[in-house]
PDB file of C-alpha atoms and ligand atoms in Angstrom:
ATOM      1  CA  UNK A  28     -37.183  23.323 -22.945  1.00 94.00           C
ATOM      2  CA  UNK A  29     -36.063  26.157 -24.402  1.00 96.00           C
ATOM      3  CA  UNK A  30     -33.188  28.664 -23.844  1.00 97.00           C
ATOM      4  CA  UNK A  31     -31.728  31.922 -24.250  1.00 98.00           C
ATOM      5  CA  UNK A  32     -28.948  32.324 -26.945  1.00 98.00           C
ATOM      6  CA  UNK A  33     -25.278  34.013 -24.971  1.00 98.00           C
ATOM      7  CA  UNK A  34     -23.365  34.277 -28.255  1.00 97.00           C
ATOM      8  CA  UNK A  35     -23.138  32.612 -31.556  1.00 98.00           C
ATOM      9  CA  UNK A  36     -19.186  31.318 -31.678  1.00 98.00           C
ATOM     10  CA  UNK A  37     -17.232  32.232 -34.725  1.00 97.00           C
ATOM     11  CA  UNK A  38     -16.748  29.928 -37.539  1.00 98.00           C
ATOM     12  CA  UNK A  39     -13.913  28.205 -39.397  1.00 97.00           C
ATOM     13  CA  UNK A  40     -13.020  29.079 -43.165  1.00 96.00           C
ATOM     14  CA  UNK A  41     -12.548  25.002 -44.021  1.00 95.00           C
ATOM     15  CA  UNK A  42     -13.283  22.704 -41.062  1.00 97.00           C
ATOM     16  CA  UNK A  43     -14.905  19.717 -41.945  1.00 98.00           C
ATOM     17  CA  UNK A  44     -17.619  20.828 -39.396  1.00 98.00           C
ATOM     18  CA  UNK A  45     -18.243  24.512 -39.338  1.00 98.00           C
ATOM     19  CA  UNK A  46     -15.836  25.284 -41.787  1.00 98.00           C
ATOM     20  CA  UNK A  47     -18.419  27.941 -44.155  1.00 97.00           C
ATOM     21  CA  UNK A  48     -15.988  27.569 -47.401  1.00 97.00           C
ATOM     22  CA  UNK A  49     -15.852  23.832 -47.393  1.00 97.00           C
ATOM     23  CA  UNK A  50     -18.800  22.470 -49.378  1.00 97.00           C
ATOM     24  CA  UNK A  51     -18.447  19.214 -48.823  1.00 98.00           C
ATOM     25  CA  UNK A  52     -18.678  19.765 -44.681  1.00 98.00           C
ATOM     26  CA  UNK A  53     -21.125  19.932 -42.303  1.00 98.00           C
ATOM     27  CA  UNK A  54     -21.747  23.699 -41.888  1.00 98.00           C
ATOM     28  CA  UNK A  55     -22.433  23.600 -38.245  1.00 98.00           C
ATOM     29  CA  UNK A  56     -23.308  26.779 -36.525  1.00 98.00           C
ATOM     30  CA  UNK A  57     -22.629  27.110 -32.705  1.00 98.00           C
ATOM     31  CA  UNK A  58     -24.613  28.847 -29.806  1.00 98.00           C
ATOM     32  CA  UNK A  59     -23.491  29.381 -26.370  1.00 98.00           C
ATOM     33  CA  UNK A  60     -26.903  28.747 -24.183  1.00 98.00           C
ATOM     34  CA  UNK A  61     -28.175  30.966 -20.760  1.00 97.00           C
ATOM     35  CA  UNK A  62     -27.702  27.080 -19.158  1.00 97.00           C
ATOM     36  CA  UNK A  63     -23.667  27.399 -19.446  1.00 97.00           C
ATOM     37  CA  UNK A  64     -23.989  24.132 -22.477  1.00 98.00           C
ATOM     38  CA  UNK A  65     -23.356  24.663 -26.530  1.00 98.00           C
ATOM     39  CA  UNK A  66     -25.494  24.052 -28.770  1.00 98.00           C
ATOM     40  CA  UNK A  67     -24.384  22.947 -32.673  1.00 98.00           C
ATOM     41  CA  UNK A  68     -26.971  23.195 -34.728  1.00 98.00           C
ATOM     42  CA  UNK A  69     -26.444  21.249 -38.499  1.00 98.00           C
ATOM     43  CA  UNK A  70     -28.261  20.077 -41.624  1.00 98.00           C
ATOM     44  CA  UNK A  71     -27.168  16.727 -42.576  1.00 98.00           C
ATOM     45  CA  UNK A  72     -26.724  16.285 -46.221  1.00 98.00           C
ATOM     46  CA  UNK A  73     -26.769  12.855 -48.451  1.00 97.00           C
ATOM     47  CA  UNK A  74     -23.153  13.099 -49.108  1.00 97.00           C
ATOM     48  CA  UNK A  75     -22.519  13.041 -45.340  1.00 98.00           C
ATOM     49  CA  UNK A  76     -24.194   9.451 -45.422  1.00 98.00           C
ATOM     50  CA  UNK A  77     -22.466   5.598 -44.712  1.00 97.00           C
ATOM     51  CA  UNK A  78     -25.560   3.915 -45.988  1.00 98.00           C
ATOM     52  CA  UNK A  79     -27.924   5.513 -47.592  1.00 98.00           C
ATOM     53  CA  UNK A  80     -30.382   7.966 -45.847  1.00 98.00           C
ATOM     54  CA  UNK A  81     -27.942   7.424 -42.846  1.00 98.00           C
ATOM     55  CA  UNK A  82     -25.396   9.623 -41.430  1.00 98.00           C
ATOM     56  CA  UNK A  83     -21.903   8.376 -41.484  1.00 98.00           C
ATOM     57  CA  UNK A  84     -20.752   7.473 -37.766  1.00 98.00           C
ATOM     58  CA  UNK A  85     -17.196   9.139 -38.272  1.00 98.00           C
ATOM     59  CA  UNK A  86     -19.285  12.529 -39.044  1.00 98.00           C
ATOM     60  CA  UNK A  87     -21.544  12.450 -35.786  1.00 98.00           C
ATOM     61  CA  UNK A  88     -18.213  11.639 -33.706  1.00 98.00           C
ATOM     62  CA  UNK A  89     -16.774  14.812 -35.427  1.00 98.00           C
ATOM     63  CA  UNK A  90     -19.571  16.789 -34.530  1.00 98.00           C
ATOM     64  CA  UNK A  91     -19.638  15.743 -31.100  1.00 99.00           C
ATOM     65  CA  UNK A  92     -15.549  16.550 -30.901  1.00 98.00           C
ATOM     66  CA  UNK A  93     -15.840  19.474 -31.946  1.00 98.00           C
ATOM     67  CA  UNK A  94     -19.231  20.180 -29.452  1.00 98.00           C
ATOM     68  CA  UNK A  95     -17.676  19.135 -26.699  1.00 98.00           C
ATOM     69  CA  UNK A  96     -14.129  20.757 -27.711  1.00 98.00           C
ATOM     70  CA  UNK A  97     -15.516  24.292 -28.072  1.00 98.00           C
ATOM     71  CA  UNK A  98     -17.626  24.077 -24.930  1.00 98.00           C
ATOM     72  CA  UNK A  99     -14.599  24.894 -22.990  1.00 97.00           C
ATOM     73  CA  UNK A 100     -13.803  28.507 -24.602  1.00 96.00           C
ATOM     74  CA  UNK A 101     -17.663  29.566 -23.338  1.00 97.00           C
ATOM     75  CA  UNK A 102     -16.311  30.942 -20.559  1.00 91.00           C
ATOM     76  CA  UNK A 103     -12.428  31.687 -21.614  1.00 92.00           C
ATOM     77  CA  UNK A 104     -12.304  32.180 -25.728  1.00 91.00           C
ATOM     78  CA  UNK A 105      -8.453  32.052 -25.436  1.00 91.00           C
ATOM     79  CA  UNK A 106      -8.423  27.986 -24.480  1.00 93.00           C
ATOM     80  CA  UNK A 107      -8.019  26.001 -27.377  1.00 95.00           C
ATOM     81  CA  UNK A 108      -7.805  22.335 -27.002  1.00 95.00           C
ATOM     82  CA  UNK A 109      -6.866  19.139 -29.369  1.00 98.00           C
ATOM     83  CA  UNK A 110      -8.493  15.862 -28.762  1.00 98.00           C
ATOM     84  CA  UNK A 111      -6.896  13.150 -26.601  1.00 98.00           C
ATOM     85  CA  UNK A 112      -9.685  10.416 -26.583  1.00 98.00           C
ATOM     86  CA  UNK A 113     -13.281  10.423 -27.648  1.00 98.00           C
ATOM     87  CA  UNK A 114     -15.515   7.504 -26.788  1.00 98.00           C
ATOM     88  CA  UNK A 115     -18.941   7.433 -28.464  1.00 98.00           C
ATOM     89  CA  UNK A 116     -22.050   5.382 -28.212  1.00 98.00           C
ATOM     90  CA  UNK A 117     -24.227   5.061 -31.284  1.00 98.00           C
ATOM     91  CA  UNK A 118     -27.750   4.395 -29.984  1.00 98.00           C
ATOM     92  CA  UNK A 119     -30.199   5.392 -33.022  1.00 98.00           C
ATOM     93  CA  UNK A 120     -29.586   5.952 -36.757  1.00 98.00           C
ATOM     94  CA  UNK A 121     -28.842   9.944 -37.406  1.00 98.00           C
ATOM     95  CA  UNK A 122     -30.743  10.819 -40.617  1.00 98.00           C
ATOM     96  CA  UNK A 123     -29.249  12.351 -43.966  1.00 98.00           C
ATOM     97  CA  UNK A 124     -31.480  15.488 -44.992  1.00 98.00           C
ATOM     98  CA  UNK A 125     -32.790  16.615 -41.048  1.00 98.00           C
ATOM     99  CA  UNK A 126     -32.118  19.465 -39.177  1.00 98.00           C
ATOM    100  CA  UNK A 127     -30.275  17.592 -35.906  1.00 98.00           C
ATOM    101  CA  UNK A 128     -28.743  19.343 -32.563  1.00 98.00           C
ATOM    102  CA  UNK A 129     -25.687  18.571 -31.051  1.00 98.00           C
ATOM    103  CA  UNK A 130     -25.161  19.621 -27.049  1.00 98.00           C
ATOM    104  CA  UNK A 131     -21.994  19.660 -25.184  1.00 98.00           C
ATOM    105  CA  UNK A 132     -20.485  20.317 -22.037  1.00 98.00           C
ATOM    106  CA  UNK A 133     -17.963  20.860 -19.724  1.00 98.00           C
ATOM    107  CA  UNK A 134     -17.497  18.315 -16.975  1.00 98.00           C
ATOM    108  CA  UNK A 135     -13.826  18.597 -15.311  1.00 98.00           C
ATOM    109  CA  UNK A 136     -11.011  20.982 -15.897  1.00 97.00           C
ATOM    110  CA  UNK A 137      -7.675  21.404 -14.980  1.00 97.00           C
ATOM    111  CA  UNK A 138      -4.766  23.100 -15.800  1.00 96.00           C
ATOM    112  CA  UNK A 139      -3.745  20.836 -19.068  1.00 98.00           C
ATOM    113  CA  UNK A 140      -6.579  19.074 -19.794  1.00 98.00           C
ATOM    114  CA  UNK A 141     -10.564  19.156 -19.604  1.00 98.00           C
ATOM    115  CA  UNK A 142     -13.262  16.404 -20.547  1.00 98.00           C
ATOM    116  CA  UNK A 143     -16.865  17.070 -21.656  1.00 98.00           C
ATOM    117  CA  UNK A 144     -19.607  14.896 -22.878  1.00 98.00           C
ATOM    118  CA  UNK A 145     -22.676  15.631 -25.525  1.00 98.00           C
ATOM    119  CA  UNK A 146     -25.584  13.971 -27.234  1.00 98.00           C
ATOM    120  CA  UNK A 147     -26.564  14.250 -30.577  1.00 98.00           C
ATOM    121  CA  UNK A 148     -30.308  15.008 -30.720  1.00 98.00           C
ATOM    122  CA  UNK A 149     -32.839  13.976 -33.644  1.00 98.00           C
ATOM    123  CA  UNK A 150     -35.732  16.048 -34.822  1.00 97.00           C
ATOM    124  CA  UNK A 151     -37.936  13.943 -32.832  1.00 97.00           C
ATOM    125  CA  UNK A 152     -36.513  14.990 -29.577  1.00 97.00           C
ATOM    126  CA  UNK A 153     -34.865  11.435 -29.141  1.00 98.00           C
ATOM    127  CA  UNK A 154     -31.074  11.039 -28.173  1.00 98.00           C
ATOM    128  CA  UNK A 155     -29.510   8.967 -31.073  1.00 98.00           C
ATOM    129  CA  UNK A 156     -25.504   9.585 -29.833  1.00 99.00           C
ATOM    130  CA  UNK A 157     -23.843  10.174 -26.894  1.00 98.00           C
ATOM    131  CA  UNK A 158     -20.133  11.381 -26.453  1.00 99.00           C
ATOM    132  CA  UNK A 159     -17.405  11.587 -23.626  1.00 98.00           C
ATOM    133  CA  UNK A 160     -14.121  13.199 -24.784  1.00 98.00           C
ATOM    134  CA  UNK A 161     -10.335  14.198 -22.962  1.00 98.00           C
ATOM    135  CA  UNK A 162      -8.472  16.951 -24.416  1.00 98.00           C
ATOM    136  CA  UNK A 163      -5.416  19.161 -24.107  1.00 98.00           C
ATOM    137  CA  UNK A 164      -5.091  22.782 -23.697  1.00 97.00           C
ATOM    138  CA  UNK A 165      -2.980  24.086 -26.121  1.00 94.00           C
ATOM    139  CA  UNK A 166      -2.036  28.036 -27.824  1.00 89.00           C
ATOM    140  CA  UNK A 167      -4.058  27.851 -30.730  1.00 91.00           C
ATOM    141  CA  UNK A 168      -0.563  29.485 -32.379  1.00 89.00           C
ATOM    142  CA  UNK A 169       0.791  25.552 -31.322  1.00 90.00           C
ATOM    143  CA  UNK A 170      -2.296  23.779 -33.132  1.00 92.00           C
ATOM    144  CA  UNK A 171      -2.288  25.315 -36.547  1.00 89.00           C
ATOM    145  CA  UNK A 172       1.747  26.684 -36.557  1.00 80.00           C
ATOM    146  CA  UNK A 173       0.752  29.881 -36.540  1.00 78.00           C
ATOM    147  CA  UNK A 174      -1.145  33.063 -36.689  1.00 78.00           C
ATOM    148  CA  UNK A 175      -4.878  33.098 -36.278  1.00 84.00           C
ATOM    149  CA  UNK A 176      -6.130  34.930 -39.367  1.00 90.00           C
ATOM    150  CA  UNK A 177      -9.724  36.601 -39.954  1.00 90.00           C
ATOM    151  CA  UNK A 178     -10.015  34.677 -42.959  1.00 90.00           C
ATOM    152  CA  UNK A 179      -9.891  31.321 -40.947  1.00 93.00           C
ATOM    153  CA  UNK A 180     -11.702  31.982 -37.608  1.00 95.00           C
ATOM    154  CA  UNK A 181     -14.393  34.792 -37.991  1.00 96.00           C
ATOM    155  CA  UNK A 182     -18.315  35.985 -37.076  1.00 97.00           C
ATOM    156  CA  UNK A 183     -20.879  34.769 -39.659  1.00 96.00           C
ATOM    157  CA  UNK A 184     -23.967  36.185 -38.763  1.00 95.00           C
ATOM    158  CA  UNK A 185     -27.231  34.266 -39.238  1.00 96.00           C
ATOM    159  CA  UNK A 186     -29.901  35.371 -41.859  1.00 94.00           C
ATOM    160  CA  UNK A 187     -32.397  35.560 -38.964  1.00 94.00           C
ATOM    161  CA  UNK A 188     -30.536  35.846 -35.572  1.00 94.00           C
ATOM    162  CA  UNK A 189     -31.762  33.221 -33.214  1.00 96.00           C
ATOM    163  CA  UNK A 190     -32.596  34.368 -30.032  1.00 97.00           C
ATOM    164  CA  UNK A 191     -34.031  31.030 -28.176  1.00 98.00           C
ATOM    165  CA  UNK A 192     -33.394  27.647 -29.336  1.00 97.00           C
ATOM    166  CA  UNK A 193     -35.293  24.478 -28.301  1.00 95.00           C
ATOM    167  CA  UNK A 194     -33.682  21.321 -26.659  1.00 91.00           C
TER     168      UNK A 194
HETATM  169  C1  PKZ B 201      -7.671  28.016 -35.985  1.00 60.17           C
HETATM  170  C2  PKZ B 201      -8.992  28.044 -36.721  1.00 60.17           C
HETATM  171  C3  PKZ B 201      -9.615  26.774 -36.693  1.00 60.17           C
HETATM  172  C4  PKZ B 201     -10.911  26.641 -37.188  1.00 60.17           C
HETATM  173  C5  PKZ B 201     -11.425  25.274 -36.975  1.00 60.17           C
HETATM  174  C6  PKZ B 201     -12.334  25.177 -35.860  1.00 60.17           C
HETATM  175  C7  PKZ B 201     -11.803  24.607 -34.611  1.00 60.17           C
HETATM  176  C8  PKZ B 201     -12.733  24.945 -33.504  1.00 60.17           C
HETATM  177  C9  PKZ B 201     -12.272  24.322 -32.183  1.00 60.17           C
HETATM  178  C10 PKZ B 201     -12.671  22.954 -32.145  1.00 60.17           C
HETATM  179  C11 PKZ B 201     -12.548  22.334 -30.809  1.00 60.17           C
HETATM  180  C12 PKZ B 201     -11.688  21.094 -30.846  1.00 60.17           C
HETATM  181  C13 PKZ B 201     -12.402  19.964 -31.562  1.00 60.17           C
HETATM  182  C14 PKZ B 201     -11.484  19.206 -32.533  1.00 60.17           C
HETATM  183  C15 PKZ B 201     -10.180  18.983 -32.045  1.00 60.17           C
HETATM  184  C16 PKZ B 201      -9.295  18.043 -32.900  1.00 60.17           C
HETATM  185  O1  PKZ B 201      -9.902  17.441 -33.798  1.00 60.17           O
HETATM  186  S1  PKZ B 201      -7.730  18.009 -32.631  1.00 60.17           S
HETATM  187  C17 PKZ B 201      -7.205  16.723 -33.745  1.00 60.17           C
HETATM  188  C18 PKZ B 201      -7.134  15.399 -33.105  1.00 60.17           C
HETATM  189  N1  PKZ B 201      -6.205  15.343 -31.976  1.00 60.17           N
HETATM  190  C19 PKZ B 201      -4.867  15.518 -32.180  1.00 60.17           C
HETATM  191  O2  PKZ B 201      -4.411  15.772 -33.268  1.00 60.17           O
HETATM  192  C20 PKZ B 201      -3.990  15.342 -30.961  1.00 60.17           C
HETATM  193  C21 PKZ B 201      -2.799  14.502 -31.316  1.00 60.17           C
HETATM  194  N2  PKZ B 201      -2.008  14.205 -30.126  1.00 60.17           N
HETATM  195  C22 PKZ B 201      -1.053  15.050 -29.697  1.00 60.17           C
HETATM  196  O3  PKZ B 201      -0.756  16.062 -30.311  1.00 60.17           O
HETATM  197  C23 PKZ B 201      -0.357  14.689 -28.432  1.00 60.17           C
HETATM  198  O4  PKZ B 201      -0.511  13.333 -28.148  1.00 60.17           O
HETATM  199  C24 PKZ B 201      -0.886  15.499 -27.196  1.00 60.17           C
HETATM  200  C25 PKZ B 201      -2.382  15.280 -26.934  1.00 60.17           C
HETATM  201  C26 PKZ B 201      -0.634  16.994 -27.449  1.00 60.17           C
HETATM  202  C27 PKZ B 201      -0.155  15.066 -25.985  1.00 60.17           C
HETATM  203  O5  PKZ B 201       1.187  15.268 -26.280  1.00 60.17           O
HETATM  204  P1  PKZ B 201       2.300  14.603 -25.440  1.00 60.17           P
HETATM  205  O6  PKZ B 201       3.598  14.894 -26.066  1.00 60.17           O
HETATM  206  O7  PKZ B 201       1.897  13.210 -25.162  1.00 60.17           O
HETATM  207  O8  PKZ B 201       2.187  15.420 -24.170  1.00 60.17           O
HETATM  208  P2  PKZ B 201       3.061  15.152 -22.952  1.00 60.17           P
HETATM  209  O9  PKZ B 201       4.023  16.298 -22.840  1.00 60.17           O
HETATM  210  O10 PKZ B 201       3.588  13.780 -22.933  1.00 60.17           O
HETATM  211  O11 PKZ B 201       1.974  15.267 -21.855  1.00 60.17           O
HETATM  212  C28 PKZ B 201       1.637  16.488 -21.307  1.00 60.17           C
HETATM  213  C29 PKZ B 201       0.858  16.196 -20.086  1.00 60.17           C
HETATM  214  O12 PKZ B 201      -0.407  15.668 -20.433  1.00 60.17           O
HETATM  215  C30 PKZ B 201      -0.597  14.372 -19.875  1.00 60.17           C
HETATM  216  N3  PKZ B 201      -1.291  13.538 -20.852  1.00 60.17           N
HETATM  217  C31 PKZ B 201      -0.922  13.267 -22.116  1.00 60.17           C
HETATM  218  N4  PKZ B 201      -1.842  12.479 -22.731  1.00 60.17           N
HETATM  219  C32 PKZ B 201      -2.772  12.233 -21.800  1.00 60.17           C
HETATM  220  C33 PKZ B 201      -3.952  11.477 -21.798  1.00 60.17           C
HETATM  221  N5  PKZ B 201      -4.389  10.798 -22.851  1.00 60.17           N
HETATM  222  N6  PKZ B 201      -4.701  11.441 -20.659  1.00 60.17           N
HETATM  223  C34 PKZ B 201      -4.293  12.099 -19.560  1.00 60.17           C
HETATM  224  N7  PKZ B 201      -3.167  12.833 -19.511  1.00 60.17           N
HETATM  225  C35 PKZ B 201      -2.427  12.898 -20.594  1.00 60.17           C
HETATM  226  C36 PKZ B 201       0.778  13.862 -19.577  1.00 60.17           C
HETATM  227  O13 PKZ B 201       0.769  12.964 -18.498  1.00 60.17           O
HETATM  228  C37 PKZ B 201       1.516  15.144 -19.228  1.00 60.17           C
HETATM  229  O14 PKZ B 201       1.264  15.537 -17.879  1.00 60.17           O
HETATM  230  P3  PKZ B 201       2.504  15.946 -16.948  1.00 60.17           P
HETATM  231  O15 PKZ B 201       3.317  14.723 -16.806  1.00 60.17           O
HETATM  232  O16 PKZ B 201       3.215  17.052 -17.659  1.00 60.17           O
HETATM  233  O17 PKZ B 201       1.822  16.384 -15.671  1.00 60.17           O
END
């Protein structure tokens, strides 16, 4: 099915998942959908492999923190939350060198904490990892000890701006 594109969320400087200075990381670019989910769309590389040609586990259970994690600031950008406990189920092989999605979601909230789950989705449509993660709300000035600079949270625009995206 395919849905309308909110907002593209902002992007880290060197986050090991959409950080857009760190070469070595994932690159992921997030999309807030008309259906109230996230979308994280990536291009897995051979250096983000275990074996070869597949995608190291501890990098799909990153994407899918961070997935789930910034689902919550869809409708509030001023929550920021740190992970508490992620559980993950590994049911396919993600590929090196493929274009996959990543969808998460907000499922209960309170005043501390919130939990979320997501699915990492292959080119063929199938589901190849599913998440369920806890975290807690925190000042984002309490996560990173400080100021939140331009330089390290900011808008990258896309070369082509997407204005549906498939799921
Ligand atoms: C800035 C630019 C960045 C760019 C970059 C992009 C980032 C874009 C965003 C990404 C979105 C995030 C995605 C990645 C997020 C990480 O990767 S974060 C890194 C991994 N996680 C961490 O580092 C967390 C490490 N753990 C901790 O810091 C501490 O254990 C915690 C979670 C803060 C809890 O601290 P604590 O001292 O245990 O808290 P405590 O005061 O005891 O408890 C507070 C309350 O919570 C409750 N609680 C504590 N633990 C639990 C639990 N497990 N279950 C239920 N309740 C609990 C307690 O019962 C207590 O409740 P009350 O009794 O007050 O009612």
């Amino acid at each position: 099915m395919k849905y309308k594109v909110i907002k593209k969320q902002n992007s880290g400087n060197s986050c090991v998942v959409c950080g857009v200075n760190n070469e070595l990381g994932l690159k992921t670019s997030f999309y807030e959908l008309e259906n109230g989910e996230l979308v994280a769309i990536c291009d897995t590389k051979d250096w983000h492999q275990s074996y070869p040609g597949r995608v190291h586990g501890g990098m799909s259970a990153a994407l899918l923190d961070e997935t789930i994690g910034r689902a919550i600031s869809i409708n509030d950008e001023t929550i920021w939350g740190v992970t508490v406990s992620l559980d993950i189920k590994y049911k396919k092989p993600v590929p090196t060198d493929a274009t996959i999605k990543i969808i998460g979601r907000i499922t209960s909230e309170n005043r501390k904490l919130f939990e979320g789950s997501g699915e990492i989705i292959l080119p063929s449509g199938e589901i190849a990892v599913t998440a369920t993660g806890k975290y807690m709300k925190m000042p984002v000035e309490k996560i990173t000890d400080g100021e939140l600079t331009s330089e390290e949270w900011k808008h990258v625009e896309d070369k082509e701006k997407l204005e549906y995206i498939e799921i």
